[in-house]
Coordinates of C-alpha atoms in Angstrom, one line a residue:
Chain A
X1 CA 37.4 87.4 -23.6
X2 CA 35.2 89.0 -20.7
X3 CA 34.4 92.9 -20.8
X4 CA 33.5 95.3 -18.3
X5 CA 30.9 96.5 -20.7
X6 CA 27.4 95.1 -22.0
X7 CA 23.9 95.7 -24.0
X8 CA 21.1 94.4 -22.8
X9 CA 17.9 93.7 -24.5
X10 CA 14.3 92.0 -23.6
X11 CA 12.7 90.3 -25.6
X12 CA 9.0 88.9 -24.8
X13 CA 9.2 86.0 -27.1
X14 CA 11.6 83.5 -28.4
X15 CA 10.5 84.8 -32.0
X16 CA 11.8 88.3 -31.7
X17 CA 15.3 86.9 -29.9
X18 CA 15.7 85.1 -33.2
X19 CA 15.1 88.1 -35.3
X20 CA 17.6 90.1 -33.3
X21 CA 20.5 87.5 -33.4
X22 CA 19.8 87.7 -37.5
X23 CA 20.4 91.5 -37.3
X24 CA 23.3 90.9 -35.4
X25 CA 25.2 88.1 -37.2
X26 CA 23.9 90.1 -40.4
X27 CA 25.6 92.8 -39.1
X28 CA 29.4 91.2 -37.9
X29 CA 28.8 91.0 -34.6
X30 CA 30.8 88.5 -32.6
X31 CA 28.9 86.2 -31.3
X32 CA 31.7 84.7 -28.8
X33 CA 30.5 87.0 -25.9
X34 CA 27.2 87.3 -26.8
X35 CA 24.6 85.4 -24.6
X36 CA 20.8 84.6 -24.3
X37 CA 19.0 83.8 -20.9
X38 CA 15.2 82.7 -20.2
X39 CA 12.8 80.3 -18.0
X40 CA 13.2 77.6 -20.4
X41 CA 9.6 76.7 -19.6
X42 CA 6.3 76.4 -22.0
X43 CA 3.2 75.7 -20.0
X44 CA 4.4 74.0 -17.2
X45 CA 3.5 70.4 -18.0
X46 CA 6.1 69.6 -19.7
X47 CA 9.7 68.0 -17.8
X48 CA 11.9 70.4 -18.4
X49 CA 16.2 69.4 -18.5
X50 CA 19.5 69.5 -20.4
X51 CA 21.5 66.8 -21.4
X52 CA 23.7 65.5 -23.5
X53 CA 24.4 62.9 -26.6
X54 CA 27.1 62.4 -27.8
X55 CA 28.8 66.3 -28.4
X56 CA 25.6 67.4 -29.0
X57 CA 23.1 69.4 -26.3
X58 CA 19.8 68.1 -26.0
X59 CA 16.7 69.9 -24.6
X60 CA 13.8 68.5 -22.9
X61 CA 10.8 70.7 -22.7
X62 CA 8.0 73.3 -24.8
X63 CA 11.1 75.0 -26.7
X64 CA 13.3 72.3 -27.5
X65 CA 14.2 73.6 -31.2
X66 CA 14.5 77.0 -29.8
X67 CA 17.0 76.0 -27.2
X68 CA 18.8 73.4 -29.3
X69 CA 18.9 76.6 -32.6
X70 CA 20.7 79.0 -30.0
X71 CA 23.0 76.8 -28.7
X72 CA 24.3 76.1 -32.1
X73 CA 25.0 79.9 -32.5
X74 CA 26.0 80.4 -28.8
X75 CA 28.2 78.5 -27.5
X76 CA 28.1 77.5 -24.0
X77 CA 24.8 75.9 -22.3
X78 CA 23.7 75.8 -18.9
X79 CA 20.7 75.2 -17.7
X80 CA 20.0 76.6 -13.3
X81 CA 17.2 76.1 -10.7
X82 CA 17.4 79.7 -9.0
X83 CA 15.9 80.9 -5.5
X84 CA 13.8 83.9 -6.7
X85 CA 14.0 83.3 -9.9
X86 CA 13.2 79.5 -10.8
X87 CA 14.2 77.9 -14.0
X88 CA 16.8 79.7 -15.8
X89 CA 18.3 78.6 -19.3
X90 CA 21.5 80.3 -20.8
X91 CA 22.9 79.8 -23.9
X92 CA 26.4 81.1 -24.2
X93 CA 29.7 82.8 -22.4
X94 CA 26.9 83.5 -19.8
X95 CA 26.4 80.3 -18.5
X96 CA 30.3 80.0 -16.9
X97 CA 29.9 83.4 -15.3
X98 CA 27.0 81.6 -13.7
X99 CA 28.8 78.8 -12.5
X100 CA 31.6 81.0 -11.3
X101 CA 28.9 82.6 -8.8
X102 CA 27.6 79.4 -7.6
X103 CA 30.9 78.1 -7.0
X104 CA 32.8 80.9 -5.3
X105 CA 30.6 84.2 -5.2
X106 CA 27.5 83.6 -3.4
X107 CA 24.8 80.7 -3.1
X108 CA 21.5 81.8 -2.9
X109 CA 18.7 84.7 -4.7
X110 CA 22.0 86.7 -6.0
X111 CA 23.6 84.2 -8.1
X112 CA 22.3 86.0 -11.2
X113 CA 22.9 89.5 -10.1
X114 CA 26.4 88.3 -9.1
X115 CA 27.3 87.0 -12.6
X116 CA 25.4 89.9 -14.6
X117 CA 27.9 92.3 -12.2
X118 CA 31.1 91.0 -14.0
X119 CA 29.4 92.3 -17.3
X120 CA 28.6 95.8 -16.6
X121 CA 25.3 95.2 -14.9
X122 CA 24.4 97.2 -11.1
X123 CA 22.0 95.4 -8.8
X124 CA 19.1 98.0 -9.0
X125 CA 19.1 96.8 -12.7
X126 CA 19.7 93.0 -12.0
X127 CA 16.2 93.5 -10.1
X128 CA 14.7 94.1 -13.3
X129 CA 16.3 91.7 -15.3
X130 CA 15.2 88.4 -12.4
X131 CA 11.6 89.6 -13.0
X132 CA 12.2 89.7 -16.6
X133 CA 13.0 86.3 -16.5
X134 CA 10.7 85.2 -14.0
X135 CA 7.8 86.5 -15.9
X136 CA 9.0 84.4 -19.2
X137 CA 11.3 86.6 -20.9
X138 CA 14.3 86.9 -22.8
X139 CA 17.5 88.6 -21.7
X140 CA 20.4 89.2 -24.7
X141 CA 23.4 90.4 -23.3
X142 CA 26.2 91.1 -25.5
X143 CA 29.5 91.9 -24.0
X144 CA 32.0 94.3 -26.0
X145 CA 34.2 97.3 -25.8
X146 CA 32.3 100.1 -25.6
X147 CA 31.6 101.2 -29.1
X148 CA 30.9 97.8 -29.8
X149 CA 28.4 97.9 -27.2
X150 CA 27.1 100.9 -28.4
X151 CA 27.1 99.9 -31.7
X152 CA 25.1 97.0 -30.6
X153 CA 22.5 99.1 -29.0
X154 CA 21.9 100.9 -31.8
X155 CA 21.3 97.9 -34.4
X156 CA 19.1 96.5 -31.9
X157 CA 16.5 99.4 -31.9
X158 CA 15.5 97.9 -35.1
X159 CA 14.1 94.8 -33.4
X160 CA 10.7 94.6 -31.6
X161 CA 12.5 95.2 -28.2
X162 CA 10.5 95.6 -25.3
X163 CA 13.7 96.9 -23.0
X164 CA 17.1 98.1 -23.6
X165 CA 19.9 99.2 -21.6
X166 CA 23.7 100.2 -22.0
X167 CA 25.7 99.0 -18.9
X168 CA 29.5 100.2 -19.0
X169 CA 31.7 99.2 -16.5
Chain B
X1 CA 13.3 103.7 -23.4
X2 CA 10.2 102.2 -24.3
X3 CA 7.0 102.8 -22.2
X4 CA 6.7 98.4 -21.9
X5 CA 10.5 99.0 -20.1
X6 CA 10.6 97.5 -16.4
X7 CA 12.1 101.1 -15.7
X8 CA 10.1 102.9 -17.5
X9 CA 8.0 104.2 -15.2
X10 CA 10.4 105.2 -12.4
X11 CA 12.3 107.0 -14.9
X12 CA 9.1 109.2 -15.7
X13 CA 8.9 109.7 -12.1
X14 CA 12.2 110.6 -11.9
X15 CA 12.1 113.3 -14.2
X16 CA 8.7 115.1 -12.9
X17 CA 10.3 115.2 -9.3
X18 CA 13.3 116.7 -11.0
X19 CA 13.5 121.0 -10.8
X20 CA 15.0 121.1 -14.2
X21 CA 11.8 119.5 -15.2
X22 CA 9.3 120.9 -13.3
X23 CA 6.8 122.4 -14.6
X24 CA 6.4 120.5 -17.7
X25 CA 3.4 118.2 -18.4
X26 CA 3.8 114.4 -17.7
X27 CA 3.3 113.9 -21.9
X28 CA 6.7 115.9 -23.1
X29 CA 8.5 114.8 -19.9
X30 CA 7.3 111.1 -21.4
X31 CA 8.5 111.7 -25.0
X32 CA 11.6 113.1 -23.9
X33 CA 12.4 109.5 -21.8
X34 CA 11.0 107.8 -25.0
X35 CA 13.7 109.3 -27.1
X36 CA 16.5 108.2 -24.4
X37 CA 18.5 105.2 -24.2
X38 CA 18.8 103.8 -20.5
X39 CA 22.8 103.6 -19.6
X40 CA 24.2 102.3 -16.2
X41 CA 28.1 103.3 -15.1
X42 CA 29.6 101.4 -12.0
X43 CA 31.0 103.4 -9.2
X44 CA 34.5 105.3 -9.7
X45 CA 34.1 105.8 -13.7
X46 CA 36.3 107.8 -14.6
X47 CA 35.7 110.4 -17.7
X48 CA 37.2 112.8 -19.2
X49 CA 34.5 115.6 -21.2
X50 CA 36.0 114.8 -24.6
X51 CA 34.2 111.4 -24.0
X52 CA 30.7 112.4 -22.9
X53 CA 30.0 116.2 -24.1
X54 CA 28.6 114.6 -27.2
X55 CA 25.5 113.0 -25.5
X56 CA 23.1 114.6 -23.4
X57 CA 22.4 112.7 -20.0
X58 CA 20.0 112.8 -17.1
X59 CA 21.0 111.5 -13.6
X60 CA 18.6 108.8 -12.5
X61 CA 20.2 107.2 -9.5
X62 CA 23.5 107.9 -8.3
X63 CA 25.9 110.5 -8.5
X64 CA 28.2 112.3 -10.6
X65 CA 30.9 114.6 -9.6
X66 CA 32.3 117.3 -12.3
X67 CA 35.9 118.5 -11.8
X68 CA 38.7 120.2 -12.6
X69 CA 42.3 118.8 -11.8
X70 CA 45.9 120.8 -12.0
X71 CA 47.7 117.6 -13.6
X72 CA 51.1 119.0 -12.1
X73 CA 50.2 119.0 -8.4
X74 CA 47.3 116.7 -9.2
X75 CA 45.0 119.2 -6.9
X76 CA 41.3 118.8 -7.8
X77 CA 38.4 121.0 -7.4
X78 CA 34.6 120.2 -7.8
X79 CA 32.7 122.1 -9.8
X80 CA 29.3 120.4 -9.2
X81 CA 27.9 117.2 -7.6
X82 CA 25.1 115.9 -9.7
X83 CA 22.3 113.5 -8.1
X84 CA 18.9 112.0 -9.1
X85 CA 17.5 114.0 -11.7
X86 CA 19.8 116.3 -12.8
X87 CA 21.7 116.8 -16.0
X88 CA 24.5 117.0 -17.5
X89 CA 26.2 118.6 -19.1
X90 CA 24.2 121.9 -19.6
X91 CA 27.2 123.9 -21.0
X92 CA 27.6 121.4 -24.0
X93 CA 23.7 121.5 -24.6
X94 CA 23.8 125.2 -25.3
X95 CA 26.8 126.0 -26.8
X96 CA 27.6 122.7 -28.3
X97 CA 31.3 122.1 -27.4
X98 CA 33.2 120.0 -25.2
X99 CA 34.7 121.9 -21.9
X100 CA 37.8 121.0 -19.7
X101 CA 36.0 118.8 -17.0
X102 CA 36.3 115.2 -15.5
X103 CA 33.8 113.6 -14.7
X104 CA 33.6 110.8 -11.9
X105 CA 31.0 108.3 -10.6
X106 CA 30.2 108.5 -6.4
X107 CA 27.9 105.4 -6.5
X108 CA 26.8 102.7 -9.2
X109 CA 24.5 105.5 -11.9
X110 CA 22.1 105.2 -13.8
X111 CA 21.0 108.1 -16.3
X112 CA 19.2 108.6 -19.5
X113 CA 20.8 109.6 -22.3
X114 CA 20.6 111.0 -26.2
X115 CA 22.6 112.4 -28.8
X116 CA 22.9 116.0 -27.8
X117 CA 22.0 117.4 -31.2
X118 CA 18.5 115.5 -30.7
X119 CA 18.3 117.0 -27.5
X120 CA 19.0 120.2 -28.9
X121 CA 16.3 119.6 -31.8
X122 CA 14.0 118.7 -28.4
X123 CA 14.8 122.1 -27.2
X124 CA 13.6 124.1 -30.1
X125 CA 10.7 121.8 -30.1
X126 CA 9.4 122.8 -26.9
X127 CA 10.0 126.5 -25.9
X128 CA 7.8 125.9 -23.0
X129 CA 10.6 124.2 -21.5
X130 CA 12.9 126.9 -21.4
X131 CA 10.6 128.1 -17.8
X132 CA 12.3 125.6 -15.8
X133 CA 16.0 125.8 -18.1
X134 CA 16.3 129.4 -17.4
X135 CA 15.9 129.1 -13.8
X136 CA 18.3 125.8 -13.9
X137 CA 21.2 127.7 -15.6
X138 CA 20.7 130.6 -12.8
X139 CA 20.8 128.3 -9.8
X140 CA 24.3 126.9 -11.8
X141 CA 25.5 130.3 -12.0
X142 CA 25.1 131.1 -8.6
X143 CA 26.6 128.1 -7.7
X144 CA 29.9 128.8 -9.3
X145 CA 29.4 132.3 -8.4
X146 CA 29.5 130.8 -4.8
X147 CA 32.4 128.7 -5.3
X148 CA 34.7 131.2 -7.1
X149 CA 33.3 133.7 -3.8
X150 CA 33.8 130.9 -0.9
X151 CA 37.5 130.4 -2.2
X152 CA 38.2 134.3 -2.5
X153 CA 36.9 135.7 0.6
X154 CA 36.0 133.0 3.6
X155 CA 38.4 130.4 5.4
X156 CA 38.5 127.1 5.2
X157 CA 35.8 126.9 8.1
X158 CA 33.7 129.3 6.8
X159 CA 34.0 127.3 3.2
X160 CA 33.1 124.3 4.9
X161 CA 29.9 125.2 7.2
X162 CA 28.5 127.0 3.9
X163 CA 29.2 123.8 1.6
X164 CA 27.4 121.2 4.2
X165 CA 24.6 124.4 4.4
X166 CA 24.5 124.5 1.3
X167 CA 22.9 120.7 1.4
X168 CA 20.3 120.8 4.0
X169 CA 17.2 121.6 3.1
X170 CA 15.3 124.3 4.5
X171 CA 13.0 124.7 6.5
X172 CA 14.2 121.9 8.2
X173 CA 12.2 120.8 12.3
X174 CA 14.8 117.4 11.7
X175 CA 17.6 116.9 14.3
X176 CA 20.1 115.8 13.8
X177 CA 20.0 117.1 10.4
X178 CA 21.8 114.5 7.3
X179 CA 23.0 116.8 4.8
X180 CA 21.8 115.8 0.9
X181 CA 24.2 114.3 -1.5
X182 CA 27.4 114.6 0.9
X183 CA 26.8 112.9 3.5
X184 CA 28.7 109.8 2.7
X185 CA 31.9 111.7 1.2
X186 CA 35.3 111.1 2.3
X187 CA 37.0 114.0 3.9
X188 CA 39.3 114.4 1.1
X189 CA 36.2 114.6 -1.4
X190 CA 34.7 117.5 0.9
X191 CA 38.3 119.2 0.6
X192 CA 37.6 118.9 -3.2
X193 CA 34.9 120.7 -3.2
X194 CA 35.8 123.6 -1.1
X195 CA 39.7 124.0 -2.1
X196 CA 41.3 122.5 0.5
X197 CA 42.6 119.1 1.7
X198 CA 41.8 116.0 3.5
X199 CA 44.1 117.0 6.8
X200 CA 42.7 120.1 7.4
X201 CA 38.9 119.2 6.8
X202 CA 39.6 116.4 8.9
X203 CA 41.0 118.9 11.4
X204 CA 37.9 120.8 10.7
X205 CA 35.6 118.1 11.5
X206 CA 37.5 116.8 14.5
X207 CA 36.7 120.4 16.1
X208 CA 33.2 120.6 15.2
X209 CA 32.6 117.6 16.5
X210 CA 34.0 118.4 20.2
X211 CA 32.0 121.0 20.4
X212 CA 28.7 119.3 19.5
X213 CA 28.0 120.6 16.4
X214 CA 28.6 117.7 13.7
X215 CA 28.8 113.8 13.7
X216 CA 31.4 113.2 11.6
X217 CA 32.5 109.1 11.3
X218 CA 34.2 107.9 8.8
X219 CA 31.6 107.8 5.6
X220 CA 28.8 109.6 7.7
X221 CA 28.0 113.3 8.3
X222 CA 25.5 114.8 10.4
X223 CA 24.5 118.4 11.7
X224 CA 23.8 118.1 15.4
X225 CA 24.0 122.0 15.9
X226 CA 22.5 123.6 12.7
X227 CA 22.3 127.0 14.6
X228 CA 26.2 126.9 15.3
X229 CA 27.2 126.1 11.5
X230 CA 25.4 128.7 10.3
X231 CA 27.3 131.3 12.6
X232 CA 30.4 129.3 11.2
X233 CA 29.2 130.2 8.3
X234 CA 29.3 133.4 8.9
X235 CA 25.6 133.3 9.0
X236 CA 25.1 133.9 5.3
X237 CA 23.7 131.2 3.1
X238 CA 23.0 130.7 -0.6

């Protein structure tokens, strides 16, 4: 199920993301619409890729257990080359909202902006977000009702978040 | 917000170029955006008081328009339209109830926003602050003051010249001269805000514009003849 509605957090490393998806799951959030982005790359000398084997997604690169631990709790794995941005790795619902704007909203820089708009998420903030990304952060965007959302927001102060937003449709 | 946020900082700056904050030093206008969570609301948002009166917000980007509607004829009537830096809503702050008003988002917004009884707390915290709220809740008076006179005693011309005054800054050398916040409005949006409706502002508009004293497209306004609105006006300006 899609909502209009999302919470957005930064995280600067893949340490704290795993700390906030233990508050969340310890907490009964769904984790159906909930969704993690990032550059997927460690120091750049590494090949970097997704794959496949069997059912299974595989990883190639610096964060290869990180990767392969979210996807296990989010399903859903993509893994983009995006103008502006670079490398871009999503685990969960995310990753088709991607694909949708590749395929029939735009093709170019706004391909991330386009698929953060169908959650809740306005351009002047989708700026933000590319850097975010860019510079080798974190995005965890959960999608809920509102009070979900909210509620969501609040649990999340808890974690060592660097950002935070609430964007409702 | 925290202070490491990518929107941290234009939130601060935000804030100090705001009246309702001016005045106060850049460390309490920083705690107070330290104690707010950052929201976004996409364009035409729809909500009713009961929904927001519990949480204090601050305009960042964007605008907000607060009504009033007759549900049985479905006439509406703006009460204020909020941009960049101001808050809302004031009335709730101090008296701590919800009031009978809609509000609506103009553009894609985003705003600041805590739990009013922490903005309250923030209040009593710094008294200093109540310099630039005092002044505030005066210029909001007068502004409904204005409103409830505009619909008693002038025309619908008169009504309108004083609402598009009303938004140009003075002392203004710039010709033509683009009106603040309402530049962009439909016609029937300007009716809202002056008691009338989107034929005769149109109307209005249509005539100003023959004789060389607005620009009025669809979505765009402009004063080419600031002289000749304010004796439409009746040459008396808030």
């Amino acid at each position: 199920m899609t909502y209009e509605n999302s919470c957005v957090a930064v995280y600067d490393e893949h340490l704290r993301v795993q700390e906030a998806l233990h508050i969340l799951q310890k907490n009964d959030v769904n984790t159906t619409n909930l969704s993690l982005l990032g550059k997927g790359e460690g120091s750049g000398t590494y090949s970097t890729g997704l794959y496949t084997r069997g059912d299974q997604v595989q990883y190639r690169g610096a964060q290869r257990f990180f990767w392969e631990e979210m996807w296990r709790y989010l399903p859903g794995a993509a893994f983009f080359w995006i103008p502006t941005v670079g490398t871009v790795v999503v685990a969960g619902s995310l990753g088709a909202a991607l694909v949708v704007a590749l395929e029939e909203v735009v093709n170019g820089p706004d391909v991330l902006g386009a698929a953060l708009y169908t959650v809740g998420v306005p351009d002047d903030s989708v700026i933000g977000y590319e850097k975010a990304i860019r510079e080798g952060r974190y995005l965890l965007v959960v999608q809920a009702e509102q009070n979900e959302a909210e509620r969501v927001h609040d649990l999340l102060l808890s974690s060592d978040v660097q950002d935070m937003a609430l964007h409702l449709g | 917000m925290k202070p490491g946020s990518a929107f941290y900082e234009a939130s601060v700056q935000c804030l100090m170029q705001s009246s309702f904050f001016t005045d106060l030093d850049q460390h309490v206008v920083e705690e107070m955006v330290g104690r707010c969570r950052r929201e976004t609301w996409k364009r035409r948002r729809l909500l009713p008081m009961e929904e927001t009166w519990q949480r204090f917000h601050i305009l960042l980007s964007g605008r907000v328009r607060l009504s009033r509607s007759n549900p049985d004829s479905g006439r509406m009537i703006t009460l204020f339209l909020l941009g960049p830096g101001d808050p809302f809503c004031i009335f709730s702050l101090l008296d701590g109830k919800p009031h009978d008003v809609m509000l609506e988002t103009l553009d894609d917004v985003s705003l600041l926003s805590l739990p009013m009884g922490e903005a309250r707390q923030w209040l009593y915290d710094h008294p200093e602050f109540n310099r630039t709220l005092l002044p505030y809740l005066g210029q909001q008076m007068c502004a409904l003051a204005g409103l409830a006179a505009d619909l008693a005693l002038h025309d619908t011309e008169a009504r309108l010249a004083r609402l598009i005054l009303r938004h140009v800054d003075e002392p203004t050398q710039d010709h033509p001269v683009i009106p603040r916040l309402i530049n962009d409005l439909s016609h029937e949006s300007l009716a809202e805000m002056i008691g009338s409706v989107r034929v005769v502002v149109n109307r209005q508009l249509q005539h100003w514009k023959q004789a060389g004293i607005v620009d009025a497209r669809r979505g765009h306004l402009e004063v080419e003849a600031l002289q000749e609105l304010e004796k439409r006006a009746e040459e008396f300006r808030h």
